[in-house]
């Protein structure tokens, strides 16, 4: 999905930060010898989107794999209302270690 199409799904308030950080937010897949990294933007506020993205990723494998999940966030300063993008990282993993 290109940035113009994605921005139509994002509330107006967040469009600027999405546009500025699109290279990080956009869908991206990196395949490696030891690990693959899937990056999916979540543009809707529902669990079905997360499940759909996970099923899409898991459909690429026929044997057991280890999985972990990290989320990036758009944060808003309560005082200034400034928006900042918080990158997904090892510090925001869903599980302490990858799960089978």
N, CA, C and O atoms as a GROMACS GRO file, in nm:
protein
  400
    1UNK      N    1   0.085  -0.117   0.000
    1UNK     CA    2   0.000   0.000   0.000
    1UNK      C    3   0.090   0.124   0.000
    1UNK      O    4   0.188   0.131   0.075
    2UNK      N    5   0.058   0.219  -0.083
    2UNK     CA    6   0.138   0.341  -0.089
    2UNK      C    7   0.092   0.439   0.019
    2UNK      O    8  -0.013   0.422   0.080
    3UNK      N    9   0.172   0.541   0.041
    3UNK     CA   10   0.146   0.636   0.149
    3UNK      C   11   0.013   0.708   0.128
    3UNK      O   12  -0.058   0.732   0.226
    4UNK      N   13  -0.023   0.744   0.007
    4UNK     CA   14  -0.148   0.816  -0.018
    4UNK      C   15  -0.269   0.731   0.021
    4UNK      O   16  -0.362   0.781   0.084
    5UNK      N   17  -0.268   0.603  -0.016
    5UNK     CA   18  -0.378   0.514   0.020
    5UNK      C   19  -0.385   0.492   0.170
    5UNK      O   20  -0.493   0.491   0.229
    6UNK      N   21  -0.269   0.474   0.232
    6UNK     CA   22  -0.264   0.451   0.377
    6UNK      C   23  -0.315   0.572   0.453
    6UNK      O   24  -0.388   0.558   0.552
    7UNK      N   25  -0.278   0.692   0.408
    7UNK     CA   26  -0.319   0.813   0.479
    7UNK      C   27  -0.470   0.831   0.480
    7UNK      O   28  -0.524   0.896   0.570
    8UNK      N   29  -0.538   0.776   0.382
    8UNK     CA   30  -0.684   0.786   0.379
    8UNK      C   31  -0.747   0.707   0.494
    8UNK      O   32  -0.860   0.736   0.534
    9UNK      N   33  -0.675   0.608   0.548
    9UNK     CA   34  -0.725   0.526   0.658
    9UNK      C   35  -0.687   0.581   0.795
    9UNK      O   36  -0.734   0.532   0.898
   10UNK      N   37  -0.601   0.682   0.796
   10UNK     CA   38  -0.550   0.738   0.921
   10UNK      C   39  -0.628   0.865   0.956
   10UNK      O   40  -0.652   0.948   0.869
   11UNK      N   41  -0.667   0.882   1.084
   11UNK     CA   42  -0.734   1.006   1.123
   11UNK      C   43  -0.649   1.129   1.088
   11UNK      O   44  -0.526   1.124   1.095
   12UNK      N   45  -0.713   1.235   1.051
   12UNK     CA   46  -0.647   1.359   1.006
   12UNK      C   47  -0.537   1.404   1.101
   12UNK      O   48  -0.431   1.448   1.058
   13UNK      N   49  -0.563   1.394   1.230
   13UNK     CA   50  -0.469   1.438   1.332
   13UNK      C   51  -0.332   1.371   1.319
   13UNK      O   52  -0.230   1.431   1.353
   14UNK      N   53  -0.329   1.247   1.270
   14UNK     CA   54  -0.205   1.169   1.265
   14UNK      C   55  -0.141   1.164   1.126
   14UNK      O   56  -0.032   1.107   1.111
   15UNK      N   57  -0.203   1.220   1.028
   15UNK     CA   58  -0.153   1.207   0.890
   15UNK      C   59  -0.013   1.265   0.872
   15UNK      O   60   0.069   1.207   0.800
   16UNK      N   61   0.016   1.376   0.935
   16UNK     CA   62   0.147   1.439   0.920
   16UNK      C   63   0.258   1.348   0.973
   16UNK      O   64   0.360   1.329   0.906
   17UNK      N   65   0.240   1.291   1.091
   17UNK     CA   66   0.343   1.205   1.150
   17UNK      C   67   0.358   1.077   1.068
   17UNK      O   68   0.469   1.026   1.054
   18UNK      N   69   0.249   1.025   1.016
   18UNK     CA   70   0.256   0.907   0.930
   18UNK      C   71   0.334   0.938   0.803
   18UNK      O   72   0.416   0.858   0.758
   19UNK      N   73   0.309   1.054   0.746
   19UNK     CA   74   0.379   1.093   0.624
   19UNK      C   75   0.529   1.111   0.651
   19UNK      O   76   0.612   1.068   0.571
   20UNK      N   77   0.562   1.175   0.763
   20UNK     CA   78   0.702   1.198   0.798
   20UNK      C   79   0.776   1.066   0.823
   20UNK      O   80   0.894   1.054   0.789
   21UNK      N   81   0.709   0.969   0.882
   21UNK     CA   82   0.772   0.844   0.925
   21UNK      C   83   0.735   0.724   0.837
   21UNK      O   84   0.755   0.609   0.877
   22UNK      N   85   0.681   0.750   0.718
   22UNK     CA   86   0.630   0.642   0.634
   22UNK      C   87   0.736   0.537   0.603
   22UNK      O   88   0.703   0.419   0.595
   23UNK      N   89   0.861   0.574   0.585
   23UNK     CA   90   0.964   0.475   0.555
   23UNK      C   91   0.978   0.372   0.666
   23UNK      O   92   1.016   0.258   0.640
   24UNK      N   93   0.950   0.410   0.788
   24UNK     CA   94   0.952   0.316   0.900
   24UNK      C   95   0.819   0.246   0.917
   24UNK      O   96   0.816   0.127   0.948
   25UNK      N   97   0.709   0.316   0.899
   25UNK     CA   98   0.575   0.263   0.924
   25UNK      C   99   0.530   0.167   0.815
   25UNK      O  100   0.456   0.072   0.844
   26UNK      N  101   0.571   0.188   0.692
   26UNK     CA  102   0.520   0.111   0.578
   26UNK      C  103   0.545  -0.039   0.593
   26UNK      O  104   0.630  -0.082   0.670
   27UNK      N  105   0.468  -0.118   0.516
   27UNK     CA  106   0.487  -0.262   0.516
   27UNK      C  107   0.624  -0.296   0.458
   27UNK      O  108   0.665  -0.240   0.356
   28UNK      N  109   0.693  -0.387   0.524
   28UNK     CA  110   0.827  -0.422   0.482
   28UNK      C  111   0.857  -0.564   0.529
   28UNK      O  112   0.821  -0.602   0.641
   29UNK      N  113   0.924  -0.642   0.445
   29UNK     CA  114   0.965  -0.777   0.482
   29UNK      C  115   1.114  -0.790   0.454
   29UNK      O  116   1.161  -0.759   0.345
   30UNK      N  117   1.187  -0.837   0.554
   30UNK     CA  118   1.331  -0.863   0.539
   30UNK      C  119   1.354  -1.010   0.572
   30UNK      O  120   1.329  -1.054   0.684
   31UNK      N  121   1.402  -1.086   0.474
   31UNK     CA  122   1.430  -1.228   0.496
   31UNK      C  123   1.580  -1.246   0.517
   31UNK      O  124   1.661  -1.193   0.442
   32UNK      N  125   1.613  -1.322   0.619
   32UNK     CA  126   1.753  -1.348   0.650
   32UNK      C  127   1.780  -1.496   0.663
   32UNK      O  128   1.688  -1.578   0.653
   33UNK      N  129   1.905  -1.531   0.686
   33UNK     CA  130   1.941  -1.672   0.704
   33UNK      C  131   1.890  -1.728   0.836
   33UNK      O  132   1.851  -1.844   0.843
   34UNK      N  133   1.889  -1.645   0.939
   34UNK     CA  134   1.849  -1.691   1.071
   34UNK      C  135   1.711  -1.639   1.112
   34UNK      O  136   1.635  -1.710   1.177
   35UNK      N  137   1.680  -1.516   1.074
   35UNK     CA  138   1.549  -1.462   1.112
   35UNK      C  139   1.493  -1.376   1.000
   35UNK      O  140   1.566  -1.314   0.922
   36UNK      N  141   1.362  -1.375   0.996
   36UNK     CA  142   1.289  -1.290   0.902
   36UNK      C  143   1.217  -1.185   0.985
   36UNK      O  144   1.171  -1.212   1.096
   37UNK      N  145   1.208  -1.065   0.930
   37UNK     CA  146   1.138  -0.956   0.999
   37UNK      C  147   1.024  -0.908   0.910
   37UNK      O  148   1.044  -0.871   0.795
   38UNK      N  149   0.905  -0.911   0.966
   38UNK     CA  150   0.785  -0.861   0.898
   38UNK      C  151   0.741  -0.735   0.968
   38UNK      O  152   0.727  -0.733   1.091
   39UNK      N  153   0.718  -0.633   0.893
   39UNK     CA  154   0.671  -0.507   0.950
   39UNK      C  155   0.541  -0.470   0.881
   39UNK      O  156   0.537  -0.448   0.760
   40UNK      N  157   0.434  -0.463   0.959
   40UNK     CA  158   0.303  -0.429   0.905
   40UNK      C  159   0.248  -0.306   0.977
   40UNK      O  160   0.242  -0.305   1.100
   41UNK      N  161   0.206  -0.205   0.905
   41UNK     CA  162   0.136  -0.095   0.972
   41UNK      C  163  -0.005  -0.140   1.008
   41UNK      O  164  -0.070  -0.210   0.930
   42UNK      N  165  -0.051  -0.102   1.123
   42UNK     CA  166  -0.189  -0.130   1.163
   42UNK      C  167  -0.267  -0.002   1.145
   42UNK      O  168  -0.250   0.094   1.221
   43UNK      N  169  -0.352   0.000   1.045
   43UNK     CA  170  -0.422   0.123   1.008
   43UNK      C  171  -0.567   0.125   1.053
   43UNK      O  172  -0.636   0.225   1.036
   44UNK      N  173  -0.613   0.015   1.109
   44UNK     CA  174  -0.749   0.008   1.160
   44UNK      C  175  -0.742  -0.024   1.309
   44UNK      O  176  -0.646  -0.084   1.355
   45UNK      N  177  -0.843   0.016   1.381
   45UNK     CA  178  -0.843  -0.003   1.526
   45UNK      C  179  -0.925  -0.127   1.562
   45UNK      O  180  -1.030  -0.117   1.624
   46UNK      N  181  -0.874  -0.245   1.520
   46UNK     CA  182  -0.945  -0.368   1.554
   46UNK      C  183  -0.849  -0.486   1.558
   46UNK      O  184  -0.742  -0.484   1.497
   47UNK      N  185  -0.890  -0.589   1.632
   47UNK     CA  186  -0.806  -0.708   1.647
   47UNK      C  187  -0.798  -0.789   1.519
   47UNK      O  188  -0.699  -0.858   1.496
   48UNK      N  189  -0.901  -0.782   1.435
   48UNK     CA  190  -0.902  -0.860   1.312
   48UNK      C  191  -0.784  -0.825   1.222
   48UNK      O  192  -0.731  -0.912   1.153
   49UNK      N  193  -0.743  -0.700   1.221
   49UNK     CA  194  -0.630  -0.659   1.139
   49UNK      C  195  -0.501  -0.726   1.188
   49UNK      O  196  -0.420  -0.772   1.108
   50UNK      N  197  -0.483  -0.733   1.319
   50UNK     CA  198  -0.364  -0.798   1.376
   50UNK      C  199  -0.366  -0.947   1.342
   50UNK      O  200  -0.264  -1.003   1.302
   51UNK      N  201  -0.481  -1.011   1.357
   51UNK     CA  202  -0.493  -1.154   1.327
   51UNK      C  203  -0.467  -1.180   1.179
   51UNK      O  204  -0.398  -1.276   1.143
   52UNK      N  205  -0.521  -1.095   1.093
   52UNK     CA  206  -0.501  -1.110   0.949
   52UNK      C  207  -0.353  -1.099   0.912
   52UNK      O  208  -0.304  -1.178   0.832
   53UNK      N  209  -0.284  -1.002   0.970
   53UNK     CA  210  -0.140  -0.984   0.941
   53UNK      C  211  -0.061  -1.104   0.992
   53UNK      O  212   0.032  -1.149   0.924
   54UNK      N  213  -0.095  -1.155   1.110
   54UNK     CA  214  -0.024  -1.272   1.164
   54UNK      C  215  -0.049  -1.394   1.076
   54UNK      O  216   0.045  -1.469   1.049
   55UNK      N  217  -0.171  -1.416   1.032
   55UNK     CA  218  -0.201  -1.529   0.944
   55UNK      C  219  -0.127  -1.516   0.812
   55UNK      O  220  -0.078  -1.615   0.758
   56UNK      N  221  -0.118  -1.394   0.759
   56UNK     CA  222  -0.045  -1.370   0.635
   56UNK      C  223   0.102  -1.408   0.651
   56UNK      O  224   0.159  -1.474   0.565
   57UNK      N  225   0.162  -1.367   0.761
   57UNK     CA  226   0.302  -1.397   0.787
   57UNK      C  227   0.321  -1.548   0.807
   57UNK      O  228   0.413  -1.606   0.750
   58UNK      N  229   0.237  -1.610   0.887
   58UNK     CA  230   0.252  -1.753   0.917
   58UNK      C  231   0.229  -1.842   0.796
   58UNK      O  232   0.279  -1.954   0.791
   59UNK      N  233   0.154  -1.794   0.698
   59UNK     CA  234   0.127  -1.874   0.578
   59UNK      C  235   0.254  -1.897   0.495
   59UNK      O  236   0.253  -1.981   0.405
   60UNK      N  237   0.361  -1.825   0.523
   60UNK     CA  238   0.487  -1.840   0.450
   60UNK      C  239   0.573  -1.956   0.501
   60UNK      O  240   0.679  -1.984   0.445
   61UNK      N  241   0.528  -2.024   0.606
   61UNK     CA  242   0.610  -2.128   0.668
   61UNK      C  243   0.531  -2.259   0.677
   61UNK      O  244   0.410  -2.259   0.698
   62UNK      N  245   0.603  -2.370   0.661
   62UNK     CA  246   0.539  -2.502   0.669
   62UNK      C  247   0.583  -2.580   0.792
   62UNK      O  248   0.524  -2.684   0.823
   63UNK      N  249   0.684  -2.532   0.862
   63UNK     CA  250   0.730  -2.600   0.984
   63UNK      C  251   0.720  -2.502   1.101
   63UNK      O  252   0.684  -2.386   1.084
   64UNK      N  253   0.752  -2.553   1.219
   64UNK     CA  254   0.745  -2.468   1.338
   64UNK      C  255   0.844  -2.353   1.329
   64UNK      O  256   0.955  -2.369   1.278
   65UNK      N  257   0.803  -2.238   1.379
   65UNK     CA  258   0.890  -2.121   1.385
   65UNK      C  259   0.869  -2.053   1.520
   65UNK      O  260   0.767  -2.073   1.585
   66UNK      N  261   0.966  -1.974   1.559
   66UNK     CA  262   0.952  -1.890   1.678
   66UNK      C  263   0.903  -1.753   1.635
   66UNK      O  264   0.945  -1.702   1.531
   67UNK      N  265   0.815  -1.695   1.715
   67UNK     CA  266   0.756  -1.566   1.680
   67UNK      C  267   0.761  -1.474   1.802
   67UNK      O  268   0.742  -1.516   1.915
   68UNK      N  269   0.786  -1.348   1.775
   68UNK     CA  270   0.769  -1.244   1.875
   68UNK      C  271   0.710  -1.123   1.805
   68UNK      O  272   0.714  -1.113   1.682
   69UNK      N  273   0.655  -1.033   1.882
   69UNK     CA  274   0.584  -0.917   1.827
   69UNK      C  275   0.630  -0.792   1.900
   69UNK      O  276   0.642  -0.793   2.023
   70UNK      N  277   0.654  -0.686   1.825
   70UNK     CA  278   0.685  -0.554   1.884
   70UNK      C  279   0.596  -0.452   1.818
   70UNK      O  280   0.566  -0.463   1.698
   71UNK      N  281   0.553  -0.354   1.893
   71UNK     CA  282   0.465  -0.250   1.840
   71UNK      C  283   0.536  -0.115   1.843
   71UNK      O  284   0.611  -0.084   1.936
   72UNK      N  285   0.511  -0.035   1.741
   72UNK     CA  286   0.551   0.105   1.740
   72UNK      C  287   0.427   0.187   1.773
   72UNK      O  288   0.315   0.140   1.755
   73UNK      N  289   0.446   0.306   1.821
   73UNK     CA  290   0.333   0.389   1.864
   73UNK      C  291   0.351   0.533   1.820
   73UNK      O  292   0.463   0.582   1.803
   74UNK      N  293   0.240   0.600   1.802
   74UNK     CA  294   0.241   0.745   1.789
   74UNK      C  295   0.199   0.797   1.926
   74UNK      O  296   0.090   0.769   1.975
   75UNK      N  297   0.289   0.874   1.987
   75UNK     CA  298   0.265   0.928   2.121
   75UNK      C  299   0.232   1.077   2.111
   75UNK      O  300   0.286   1.148   2.026
   76UNK      N  301   0.143   1.122   2.199
   76UNK     CA  302   0.104   1.263   2.200
   76UNK      C  303   0.138   1.324   2.335
   76UNK      O  304   0.096   1.272   2.439
   77UNK      N  305   0.211   1.433   2.334
   77UNK     CA  306   0.242   1.507   2.456
   77UNK      C  307   0.114   1.570   2.507
   77UNK      O  308   0.046   1.641   2.433
   78UNK      N  309   0.080   1.545   2.631
   78UNK     CA  310  -0.046   1.597   2.689
   78UNK      C  311  -0.050   1.750   2.697
   78UNK      O  312  -0.156   1.810   2.687
   79UNK      N  313   0.066   1.810   2.714
   79UNK     CA  314   0.071   1.956   2.729
   79UNK      C  315   0.077   2.027   2.596
   79UNK      O  316   0.001   2.120   2.570
   80UNK      N  317   0.169   1.983   2.509
   80UNK     CA  318   0.192   2.054   2.383
   80UNK      C  319   0.114   1.995   2.266
   80UNK      O  320   0.103   2.057   2.160
   81UNK      N  321   0.060   1.874   2.285
   81UNK     CA  322  -0.010   1.799   2.180
   81UNK      C  323   0.082   1.761   2.064
   81UNK      O  324   0.035   1.722   1.957
   82UNK      N  325   0.215   1.773   2.085
   82UNK     CA  326   0.312   1.732   1.983
   82UNK      C  327   0.308   1.580   1.968
   82UNK      O  328   0.299   1.508   2.067
   83UNK      N  329   0.314   1.534   1.844
   83UNK     CA  330   0.313   1.391   1.816
   83UNK      C  331   0.455   1.343   1.787
   83UNK      O  332   0.533   1.411   1.721
   84UNK      N  333   0.488   1.224   1.839
   84UNK     CA  334   0.618   1.162   1.813
   84UNK      C  335   0.594   1.016   1.780
   84UNK      O  336   0.504   0.952   1.834
   85UNK      N  337   0.679   0.964   1.691
   85UNK     CA  338   0.672   0.823   1.657
   85UNK      C  339   0.770   0.746   1.743
   85UNK      O  340   0.889   0.778   1.747
   86UNK      N  341   0.721   0.644   1.813
   86UNK     CA  342   0.803   0.557   1.897
   86UNK      C  343   0.827   0.428   1.819
   86UNK      O  344   0.733   0.351   1.795
   87UNK      N  345   0.952   0.404   1.780
   87UNK     CA  346   0.987   0.290   1.695
   87UNK      C  347   0.970   0.158   1.769
   87UNK      O  348   0.997   0.150   1.889
   88UNK      N  349   0.924   0.053   1.697
   88UNK     CA  350   0.923  -0.080   1.759
   88UNK      C  351   1.067  -0.124   1.784
   88UNK      O  352   1.156  -0.095   1.704
   89UNK      N  353   1.089  -0.193   1.895
   89UNK     CA  354   1.225  -0.235   1.928
   89UNK      C  355   1.221  -0.355   2.022
   89UNK      O  356   1.114  -0.401   2.061
   90UNK      N  357   1.338  -0.404   2.056
   90UNK     CA  358   1.347  -0.515   2.152
   90UNK      C  359   1.293  -0.476   2.288
   90UNK      O  360   1.261  -0.564   2.369
   91UNK      N  361   1.282  -0.348   2.316
   91UNK     CA  362   1.230  -0.302   2.445
   91UNK      C  363   1.077  -0.306   2.452
   91UNK      O  364   1.020  -0.290   2.559
   92UNK      N  365   1.011  -0.329   2.338
   92UNK     CA  366   0.865  -0.329   2.337
   92UNK      C  367   0.809  -0.463   2.289
   92UNK      O  368   0.700  -0.467   2.233
   93UNK      N  369   0.883  -0.571   2.310
   93UNK     CA  370   0.838  -0.703   2.265
   93UNK      C  371   0.719  -0.749   2.347
   93UNK      O  372   0.708  -0.721   2.466
   94UNK      N  373   0.629  -0.820   2.280
   94UNK     CA  374   0.511  -0.874   2.345
   94UNK      C  375   0.549  -0.986   2.443
   94UNK      O  376   0.495  -0.993   2.553
   95UNK      N  377   0.642  -1.072   2.403
   95UNK     CA  378   0.688  -1.183   2.486
   95UNK      C  379   0.832  -1.159   2.530
   95UNK      O  380   0.909  -1.098   2.456
   96UNK      N  381   0.872  -1.206   2.650
   96UNK     CA  382   1.011  -1.190   2.694
   96UNK      C  383   1.109  -1.262   2.601
   96UNK      O  384   1.220  -1.213   2.579
   97UNK      N  385   1.068  -1.378   2.547
   97UNK     CA  386   1.148  -1.452   2.448
   97UNK      C  387   1.054  -1.499   2.338
   97UNK      O  388   0.933  -1.510   2.361
   98UNK      N  389   1.107  -1.528   2.220
   98UNK     CA  390   1.020  -1.576   2.111
   98UNK      C  391   0.946  -1.704   2.150
   98UNK      O  392   0.998  -1.787   2.225
   99UNK      N  393   0.824  -1.720   2.098
   99UNK     CA  394   0.739  -1.836   2.128
   99UNK      C  395   0.723  -1.923   2.005
   99UNK      O  396   0.720  -1.874   1.892
  100UNK      N  397   0.714  -2.056   2.028
  100UNK     CA  398   0.684  -2.148   1.919
  100UNK      C  399   0.538  -2.139   1.884
  100UNK      O  400   0.492  -2.209   1.793
   0.00000   0.00000   0.00000
